[in-house]
Amino acid sequence: MAALHDIWFVQHILLPTLDVLLLSFLIYKGYQIILQTRAVQLFRGGLFLAGLYAISFFLNLRTLLWLINLLAPSFVIGVAIIFQPELRKIFTKLGQGRWLQPGGRSRPHQFEEVLSACENLSRQRRGALIVFPRSVGLKDIINTGTVIDAEVTSALLQTLFLFDTPLHDGAVVIEDGRIASAGSFLPLSEQTDVRRSFGTRHRAALGLAEESDAVILVVSEETGCISLAYDTNLYYDLSIDEVRAQLVELLDTPGRPVRHPAKELEEVAELED
């Protein structure tokens, strides 16, 4: 190893190039993770304070430097408390790896069973909440409901979401190509800017999308609209073809970039009734 460092090409070209490439890759992946969370404001605030500190240091603004140094520890603690959901999301993303992807994944014909059920439920104005786990395990979510371990069929899904049944208000979790549980409880969104027109199902779907990388399919009981929630965002009122394309992109083809539906998708805070 020491002999390699003595080679001029390795020391002056190969190692610096590798250093820059690795740093560029880490910055790029970090930027991607931040975009998938609501930590953009945190990032901008950090850049602003770093710029303010740099100006104070070079101009020798002693009073401002003293104030920043005094408030820095409290600022770090405050960020950890206020942005706790975003930081949890970032560290969850860092802990994920495609090589850790579970072996059993939802297959296209199972999508068709799910979509067929959703079409019928939408037409009948019957709400539904269906969860597709990805890298992050949802064992704790599954355990909050009734364990089923059944084949995915349209008829069974429609039966589970019948009115006045014990399981119709909870979520169905489809894991490893099978219905793992029904009637499962999802965490509600911690966002404060969610429109009041959205009910518990949409807030629960968004809440799980904030805490994990799962894809959640929602059928509105009030409007019959079909929506998808993933990566801390909820995409409202999609067509069946758009939902099918997104499920295939998100669940069936690891590593391929996700293309959002052709029509513009709005974040929950900007959605119209």
PDB file of C-alpha atoms in Angstrom, residues 26-258:
ATOM      1  CA  LEU A  26     -22.209  11.965  -1.238  1.00  0.00           C
ATOM      2  CA  ILE A  27     -23.339  15.552  -1.911  1.00  0.00           C
ATOM      3  CA  TYR A  28     -25.628  14.389  -4.729  1.00  0.00           C
ATOM      4  CA  LYS A  29     -27.208  11.609  -2.650  1.00  0.00           C
ATOM      5  CA  GLY A  30     -27.579  13.951   0.307  1.00  0.00           C
ATOM      6  CA  TYR A  31     -29.313  16.494  -1.922  1.00  0.00           C
ATOM      7  CA  GLN A  32     -31.682  13.777  -3.205  1.00  0.00           C
ATOM      8  CA  ILE A  33     -32.546  12.728   0.341  1.00  0.00           C
ATOM      9  CA  ILE A  34     -33.212  16.319   1.402  1.00  0.00           C
ATOM     10  CA  LEU A  35     -35.521  16.845  -1.576  1.00  0.00           C
ATOM     11  CA  GLN A  36     -37.545  13.787  -0.521  1.00  0.00           C
ATOM     12  CA  THR A  37     -38.124  15.259   2.929  1.00  0.00           C
ATOM     13  CA  ARG A  38     -39.322  18.593   4.238  1.00  0.00           C
ATOM     14  CA  ALA A  39     -35.829  19.492   5.423  1.00  0.00           C
ATOM     15  CA  VAL A  40     -35.270  22.009   2.616  1.00  0.00           C
ATOM     16  CA  GLN A  41     -36.030  24.856   5.024  1.00  0.00           C
ATOM     17  CA  LEU A  42     -33.502  23.389   7.470  1.00  0.00           C
ATOM     18  CA  PHE A  43     -30.883  23.267   4.704  1.00  0.00           C
ATOM     19  CA  ARG A  44     -31.545  26.854   3.659  1.00  0.00           C
ATOM     20  CA  GLY A  45     -31.422  28.047   7.260  1.00  0.00           C
ATOM     21  CA  GLY A  46     -28.096  26.287   7.772  1.00  0.00           C
ATOM     22  CA  LEU A  47     -26.637  27.907   4.641  1.00  0.00           C
ATOM     23  CA  PHE A  48     -27.853  31.325   5.805  1.00  0.00           C
ATOM     24  CA  LEU A  49     -26.246  30.953   9.245  1.00  0.00           C
ATOM     25  CA  ALA A  50     -23.019  29.593   7.725  1.00  0.00           C
ATOM     26  CA  GLY A  51     -22.876  32.595   5.386  1.00  0.00           C
ATOM     27  CA  LEU A  52     -23.572  34.988   8.242  1.00  0.00           C
ATOM     28  CA  TYR A  53     -20.823  33.407  10.338  1.00  0.00           C
ATOM     29  CA  ALA A  54     -18.345  33.599   7.445  1.00  0.00           C
ATOM     30  CA  ILE A  55     -19.080  37.294   6.891  1.00  0.00           C
ATOM     31  CA  SER A  56     -18.753  37.995  10.617  1.00  0.00           C
ATOM     32  CA  PHE A  57     -15.446  36.097  10.765  1.00  0.00           C
ATOM     33  CA  PHE A  58     -13.797  37.785   7.776  1.00  0.00           C
ATOM     34  CA  LEU A  59     -15.034  41.263   8.734  1.00  0.00           C
ATOM     35  CA  ASN A  60     -14.165  40.636  12.382  1.00  0.00           C
ATOM     36  CA  LEU A  61     -17.630  41.575  13.642  1.00  0.00           C
ATOM     37  CA  ARG A  62     -16.928  40.580  17.209  1.00  0.00           C
ATOM     38  CA  THR A  63     -20.366  41.235  18.678  1.00  0.00           C
ATOM     39  CA  LEU A  64     -22.109  39.185  16.001  1.00  0.00           C
ATOM     40  CA  LEU A  65     -19.531  36.386  16.330  1.00  0.00           C
ATOM     41  CA  TRP A  66     -20.040  36.324  20.095  1.00  0.00           C
ATOM     42  CA  LEU A  67     -23.822  36.134  19.652  1.00  0.00           C
ATOM     43  CA  ILE A  68     -23.627  33.319  17.075  1.00  0.00           C
ATOM     44  CA  ASN A  69     -21.206  31.311  19.231  1.00  0.00           C
ATOM     45  CA  LEU A  70     -23.464  31.844  22.232  1.00  0.00           C
ATOM     46  CA  LEU A  71     -26.624  30.691  20.429  1.00  0.00           C
ATOM     47  CA  ALA A  72     -25.083  27.855  18.388  1.00  0.00           C
ATOM     48  CA  PRO A  73     -25.605  25.053  20.988  1.00  0.00           C
ATOM     49  CA  SER A  74     -29.217  26.102  21.579  1.00  0.00           C
ATOM     50  CA  PHE A  75     -29.774  26.300  17.822  1.00  0.00           C
ATOM     51  CA  VAL A  76     -28.540  22.731  17.310  1.00  0.00           C
ATOM     52  CA  ILE A  77     -30.827  21.415  20.061  1.00  0.00           C
ATOM     53  CA  GLY A  78     -33.767  23.421  18.693  1.00  0.00           C
ATOM     54  CA  VAL A  79     -33.216  22.040  15.178  1.00  0.00           C
ATOM     55  CA  ALA A  80     -33.133  18.482  16.528  1.00  0.00           C
ATOM     56  CA  ILE A  81     -36.489  19.020  18.264  1.00  0.00           C
ATOM     57  CA  ILE A  82     -38.324  21.027  15.605  1.00  0.00           C
ATOM     58  CA  PHE A  83     -37.136  19.001  12.622  1.00  0.00           C
ATOM     59  CA  GLN A  84     -37.205  15.615  14.347  1.00  0.00           C
ATOM     60  CA  PRO A  85     -39.517  14.000  11.713  1.00  0.00           C
ATOM     61  CA  GLU A  86     -37.344  15.292   8.861  1.00  0.00           C
ATOM     62  CA  LEU A  87     -34.111  14.156  10.533  1.00  0.00           C
ATOM     63  CA  ARG A  88     -35.638  10.728  11.190  1.00  0.00           C
ATOM     64  CA  LYS A  89     -36.555  10.510   7.514  1.00  0.00           C
ATOM     65  CA  ILE A  90     -33.016  11.449   6.457  1.00  0.00           C
ATOM     66  CA  PHE A  91     -31.371   8.838   8.685  1.00  0.00           C
ATOM     67  CA  THR A  92     -33.910   6.248   7.545  1.00  0.00           C
ATOM     68  CA  LYS A  93     -32.946   6.970   3.943  1.00  0.00           C
ATOM     69  CA  LEU A  94     -29.245   6.738   4.813  1.00  0.00           C
ATOM     70  CA  GLY A  95     -29.833   3.320   6.341  1.00  0.00           C
ATOM     71  CA  GLN A  96     -31.571   1.999   3.255  1.00  0.00           C
ATOM     72  CA  GLY A  97     -29.792   0.127   0.497  1.00  0.00           C
ATOM     73  CA  ARG A  98     -31.122  -1.530  -2.626  1.00  0.00           C
ATOM     74  CA  TRP A  99     -29.001  -4.575  -1.796  1.00  0.00           C
ATOM     75  CA  LEU A 100     -31.131  -4.908   1.334  1.00  0.00           C
ATOM     76  CA  GLN A 101     -34.331  -4.901  -0.697  1.00  0.00           C
ATOM     77  CA  PRO A 102     -36.687  -7.725   0.378  1.00  0.00           C
ATOM     78  CA  GLY A 103     -36.839 -10.597  -2.079  1.00  0.00           C
ATOM     79  CA  GLY A 104     -40.613 -10.890  -2.398  1.00  0.00           C
ATOM     80  CA  ARG A 105     -42.106  -7.979  -4.259  1.00  0.00           C
ATOM     81  CA  SER A 106     -45.501  -7.140  -5.627  1.00  0.00           C
ATOM     82  CA  ARG A 107     -45.964  -8.472  -9.152  1.00  0.00           C
ATOM     83  CA  PRO A 108     -47.871  -6.827 -12.031  1.00  0.00           C
ATOM     84  CA  HIS A 109     -50.836  -9.229 -11.896  1.00  0.00           C
ATOM     85  CA  GLN A 110     -51.252  -8.347  -8.222  1.00  0.00           C
ATOM     86  CA  PHE A 111     -51.340  -4.692  -9.184  1.00  0.00           C
ATOM     87  CA  GLU A 112     -54.242  -5.494 -11.458  1.00  0.00           C
ATOM     88  CA  GLU A 113     -56.122  -7.169  -8.600  1.00  0.00           C
ATOM     89  CA  VAL A 114     -55.542  -4.113  -6.416  1.00  0.00           C
ATOM     90  CA  LEU A 115     -56.469  -1.661  -9.166  1.00  0.00           C
ATOM     91  CA  SER A 116     -59.619  -3.608 -10.038  1.00  0.00           C
ATOM     92  CA  ALA A 117     -60.697  -3.438  -6.396  1.00  0.00           C
ATOM     93  CA  CYS A 118     -59.885   0.281  -6.211  1.00  0.00           C
ATOM     94  CA  GLU A 119     -61.910   1.036  -9.340  1.00  0.00           C
ATOM     95  CA  ASN A 120     -64.954  -0.678  -7.875  1.00  0.00           C
ATOM     96  CA  LEU A 121     -64.479   0.909  -4.465  1.00  0.00           C
ATOM     97  CA  SER A 122     -64.083   4.337  -6.065  1.00  0.00           C
ATOM     98  CA  ARG A 123     -67.251   3.882  -8.106  1.00  0.00           C
ATOM     99  CA  GLN A 124     -69.204   2.874  -4.983  1.00  0.00           C
ATOM    100  CA  ARG A 125     -67.696   5.684  -2.846  1.00  0.00           C
ATOM    101  CA  ARG A 126     -66.141   3.225  -0.419  1.00  0.00           C
ATOM    102  CA  GLY A 127     -62.894   4.287   1.195  1.00  0.00           C
ATOM    103  CA  ALA A 128     -59.724   2.196   1.096  1.00  0.00           C
ATOM    104  CA  LEU A 129     -56.181   2.409   2.408  1.00  0.00           C
ATOM    105  CA  ILE A 130     -53.594  -0.021   0.994  1.00  0.00           C
ATOM    106  CA  VAL A 131     -49.914  -0.033   2.000  1.00  0.00           C
ATOM    107  CA  PHE A 132     -46.999  -1.410  -0.058  1.00  0.00           C
ATOM    108  CA  PRO A 133     -43.804  -1.600   2.063  1.00  0.00           C
ATOM    109  CA  ARG A 134     -40.449  -1.134   0.361  1.00  0.00           C
ATOM    110  CA  SER A 135     -37.056  -1.129   2.116  1.00  0.00           C
ATOM    111  CA  VAL A 136     -38.283  -0.122   5.578  1.00  0.00           C
ATOM    112  CA  GLY A 137     -40.040  -2.964   7.400  1.00  0.00           C
ATOM    113  CA  LEU A 138     -43.534  -2.313   8.763  1.00  0.00           C
ATOM    114  CA  LYS A 139     -43.846  -5.150  11.261  1.00  0.00           C
ATOM    115  CA  ASP A 140     -45.069  -2.770  13.952  1.00  0.00           C
ATOM    116  CA  ILE A 141     -47.793  -1.469  11.614  1.00  0.00           C
ATOM    117  CA  ILE A 142     -48.837  -5.004  10.657  1.00  0.00           C
ATOM    118  CA  ASN A 143     -49.112  -5.990  14.311  1.00  0.00           C
ATOM    119  CA  THR A 144     -51.612  -3.207  15.003  1.00  0.00           C
ATOM    120  CA  GLY A 145     -54.143  -4.916  12.733  1.00  0.00           C
ATOM    121  CA  THR A 146     -55.438  -8.430  12.125  1.00  0.00           C
ATOM    122  CA  VAL A 147     -52.841 -10.740  10.564  1.00  0.00           C
ATOM    123  CA  ILE A 148     -54.308 -12.411   7.476  1.00  0.00           C
ATOM    124  CA  ASP A 149     -51.515 -13.770   5.212  1.00  0.00           C
ATOM    125  CA  ALA A 150     -53.834 -14.285   2.242  1.00  0.00           C
ATOM    126  CA  GLU A 151     -53.552 -14.136  -1.527  1.00  0.00           C
ATOM    127  CA  VAL A 152     -54.165 -10.729  -3.086  1.00  0.00           C
ATOM    128  CA  THR A 153     -57.517 -10.782  -4.867  1.00  0.00           C
ATOM    129  CA  SER A 154     -59.915  -8.039  -5.872  1.00  0.00           C
ATOM    130  CA  ALA A 155     -62.848  -9.748  -4.170  1.00  0.00           C
ATOM    131  CA  LEU A 156     -61.040 -10.073  -0.846  1.00  0.00           C
ATOM    132  CA  LEU A 157     -59.882  -6.453  -0.882  1.00  0.00           C
ATOM    133  CA  GLN A 158     -63.400  -5.219  -1.581  1.00  0.00           C
ATOM    134  CA  THR A 159     -64.747  -7.412   1.204  1.00  0.00           C
ATOM    135  CA  LEU A 160     -62.224  -6.036   3.692  1.00  0.00           C
ATOM    136  CA  PHE A 161     -63.349  -2.485   2.976  1.00  0.00           C
ATOM    137  CA  LEU A 162     -67.095  -3.163   3.227  1.00  0.00           C
ATOM    138  CA  PHE A 163     -69.044  -0.659   5.322  1.00  0.00           C
ATOM    139  CA  ASP A 164     -69.631  -1.501   8.979  1.00  0.00           C
ATOM    140  CA  THR A 165     -67.096  -4.338   9.088  1.00  0.00           C
ATOM    141  CA  PRO A 166     -64.499  -4.391  11.899  1.00  0.00           C
ATOM    142  CA  LEU A 167     -61.579  -3.950   9.466  1.00  0.00           C
ATOM    143  CA  HIS A 168     -62.844  -1.390   6.959  1.00  0.00           C
ATOM    144  CA  ASP A 169     -61.493   1.689   8.757  1.00  0.00           C
ATOM    145  CA  GLY A 170     -57.890   0.477   8.954  1.00  0.00           C
ATOM    146  CA  ALA A 171     -55.224  -0.140   6.335  1.00  0.00           C
ATOM    147  CA  VAL A 172     -54.463  -3.296   4.384  1.00  0.00           C
ATOM    148  CA  VAL A 173     -50.725  -4.069   4.198  1.00  0.00           C
ATOM    149  CA  ILE A 174     -49.521  -6.028   1.156  1.00  0.00           C
ATOM    150  CA  GLU A 175     -46.087  -7.500   1.859  1.00  0.00           C
ATOM    151  CA  ASP A 176     -44.120 -10.090  -0.120  1.00  0.00           C
ATOM    152  CA  GLY A 177     -46.956 -10.340  -2.616  1.00  0.00           C
ATOM    153  CA  ARG A 178     -49.597 -11.280  -0.020  1.00  0.00           C
ATOM    154  CA  ILE A 179     -52.106  -9.472   2.177  1.00  0.00           C
ATOM    155  CA  ALA A 180     -50.205  -9.417   5.466  1.00  0.00           C
ATOM    156  CA  SER A 181     -52.809  -7.655   7.594  1.00  0.00           C
ATOM    157  CA  ALA A 182     -56.033  -5.660   7.555  1.00  0.00           C
ATOM    158  CA  GLY A 183     -57.397  -3.050   9.926  1.00  0.00           C
ATOM    159  CA  SER A 184     -53.879  -1.778  10.670  1.00  0.00           C
ATOM    160  CA  PHE A 185     -53.425   1.669  12.194  1.00  0.00           C
ATOM    161  CA  LEU A 186     -51.128   4.202  10.531  1.00  0.00           C
ATOM    162  CA  PRO A 187     -49.528   7.258  12.167  1.00  0.00           C
ATOM    163  CA  LEU A 188     -51.232  10.531  11.296  1.00  0.00           C
ATOM    164  CA  SER A 189     -49.284  13.237   9.505  1.00  0.00           C
ATOM    165  CA  GLU A 190     -47.462  15.765  11.670  1.00  0.00           C
ATOM    166  CA  GLN A 191     -47.740  18.443   9.003  1.00  0.00           C
ATOM    167  CA  THR A 192     -49.695  21.514  10.040  1.00  0.00           C
ATOM    168  CA  ASP A 193     -50.494  22.703   6.518  1.00  0.00           C
ATOM    169  CA  VAL A 194     -52.634  19.742   5.432  1.00  0.00           C
ATOM    170  CA  ARG A 195     -55.934  20.971   4.039  1.00  0.00           C
ATOM    171  CA  ARG A 196     -58.943  20.486   6.275  1.00  0.00           C
ATOM    172  CA  SER A 197     -60.815  18.859   3.393  1.00  0.00           C
ATOM    173  CA  PHE A 198     -58.627  15.768   3.766  1.00  0.00           C
ATOM    174  CA  GLY A 199     -59.899  13.118   6.125  1.00  0.00           C
ATOM    175  CA  THR A 200     -58.193  10.606   8.360  1.00  0.00           C
ATOM    176  CA  ARG A 201     -57.297   8.216   5.531  1.00  0.00           C
ATOM    177  CA  HIS A 202     -55.301  10.820   3.628  1.00  0.00           C
ATOM    178  CA  ARG A 203     -53.625  12.089   6.801  1.00  0.00           C
ATOM    179  CA  ALA A 204     -52.720   8.537   7.784  1.00  0.00           C
ATOM    180  CA  ALA A 205     -51.312   7.805   4.317  1.00  0.00           C
ATOM    181  CA  LEU A 206     -49.210  10.962   4.448  1.00  0.00           C
ATOM    182  CA  GLY A 207     -48.106  10.168   8.011  1.00  0.00           C
ATOM    183  CA  LEU A 208     -46.716   6.771   7.008  1.00  0.00           C
ATOM    184  CA  ALA A 209     -45.079   8.314   3.918  1.00  0.00           C
ATOM    185  CA  GLU A 210     -43.280  10.707   6.288  1.00  0.00           C
ATOM    186  CA  GLU A 211     -41.983   7.939   8.549  1.00  0.00           C
ATOM    187  CA  SER A 212     -41.089   5.259   5.985  1.00  0.00           C
ATOM    188  CA  ASP A 213     -40.483   4.690   2.285  1.00  0.00           C
ATOM    189  CA  ALA A 214     -43.769   2.804   1.846  1.00  0.00           C
ATOM    190  CA  VAL A 215     -46.172   3.548  -1.018  1.00  0.00           C
ATOM    191  CA  ILE A 216     -49.745   4.070   0.163  1.00  0.00           C
ATOM    192  CA  LEU A 217     -52.805   3.922  -2.078  1.00  0.00           C
ATOM    193  CA  VAL A 218     -55.895   5.815  -0.901  1.00  0.00           C
ATOM    194  CA  VAL A 219     -59.489   5.750  -2.162  1.00  0.00           C
ATOM    195  CA  SER A 220     -61.555   8.652  -0.868  1.00  0.00           C
ATOM    196  CA  GLU A 221     -64.917   7.750   0.647  1.00  0.00           C
ATOM    197  CA  GLU A 222     -66.263  11.266   0.022  1.00  0.00           C
ATOM    198  CA  THR A 223     -65.185  11.855  -3.580  1.00  0.00           C
ATOM    199  CA  GLY A 224     -64.065   8.455  -4.873  1.00  0.00           C
ATOM    200  CA  CYS A 225     -60.719   9.966  -5.924  1.00  0.00           C
ATOM    201  CA  ILE A 226     -57.709   7.656  -5.966  1.00  0.00           C
ATOM    202  CA  SER A 227     -54.419   8.992  -4.594  1.00  0.00           C
ATOM    203  CA  LEU A 228     -50.876   7.834  -3.871  1.00  0.00           C
ATOM    204  CA  ALA A 229     -48.634   8.875  -0.978  1.00  0.00           C
ATOM    205  CA  TYR A 230     -44.869   8.331  -0.916  1.00  0.00           C
ATOM    206  CA  ASP A 231     -41.679  10.226  -0.047  1.00  0.00           C
ATOM    207  CA  THR A 232     -43.558  12.642   2.297  1.00  0.00           C
ATOM    208  CA  ASN A 233     -45.928  13.803  -0.469  1.00  0.00           C
ATOM    209  CA  LEU A 234     -49.483  12.915  -1.426  1.00  0.00           C
ATOM    210  CA  TYR A 235     -50.527  12.931  -5.091  1.00  0.00           C
ATOM    211  CA  TYR A 236     -54.261  13.432  -5.343  1.00  0.00           C
ATOM    212  CA  ASP A 237     -56.932  12.350  -7.838  1.00  0.00           C
ATOM    213  CA  LEU A 238     -54.920  10.137 -10.187  1.00  0.00           C
ATOM    214  CA  SER A 239     -56.321   8.033 -12.979  1.00  0.00           C
ATOM    215  CA  ILE A 240     -56.026   4.240 -12.859  1.00  0.00           C
ATOM    216  CA  ASP A 241     -53.388   4.336 -15.608  1.00  0.00           C
ATOM    217  CA  GLU A 242     -51.321   6.861 -13.616  1.00  0.00           C
ATOM    218  CA  VAL A 243     -51.591   4.764 -10.462  1.00  0.00           C
ATOM    219  CA  ARG A 244     -50.589   1.620 -12.378  1.00  0.00           C
ATOM    220  CA  ALA A 245     -47.552   3.330 -13.900  1.00  0.00           C
ATOM    221  CA  GLN A 246     -46.447   4.692 -10.525  1.00  0.00           C
ATOM    222  CA  LEU A 247     -46.823   1.363  -8.739  1.00  0.00           C
ATOM    223  CA  VAL A 248     -44.751  -0.386 -11.399  1.00  0.00           C
ATOM    224  CA  GLU A 249     -42.097   2.350 -11.208  1.00  0.00           C
ATOM    225  CA  LEU A 250     -41.965   2.436  -7.412  1.00  0.00           C
ATOM    226  CA  LEU A 251     -42.352  -1.238  -6.523  1.00  0.00           C
ATOM    227  CA  ASP A 252     -41.315  -3.375  -9.469  1.00  0.00           C
ATOM    228  CA  THR A 253     -38.198  -1.777 -10.904  1.00  0.00           C
ATOM    229  CA  PRO A 254     -35.565  -0.940  -8.232  1.00  0.00           C
ATOM    230  CA  GLY A 255     -32.999   1.656  -9.161  1.00  0.00           C
ATOM    231  CA  ARG A 256     -35.026   3.219 -11.973  1.00  0.00           C
ATOM    232  CA  PRO A 257     -35.892   6.909 -11.459  1.00  0.00           C
ATOM    233  CA  VAL A 258     -39.546   7.547 -10.709  1.00  0.00           C
TER     234      VAL A 258
END
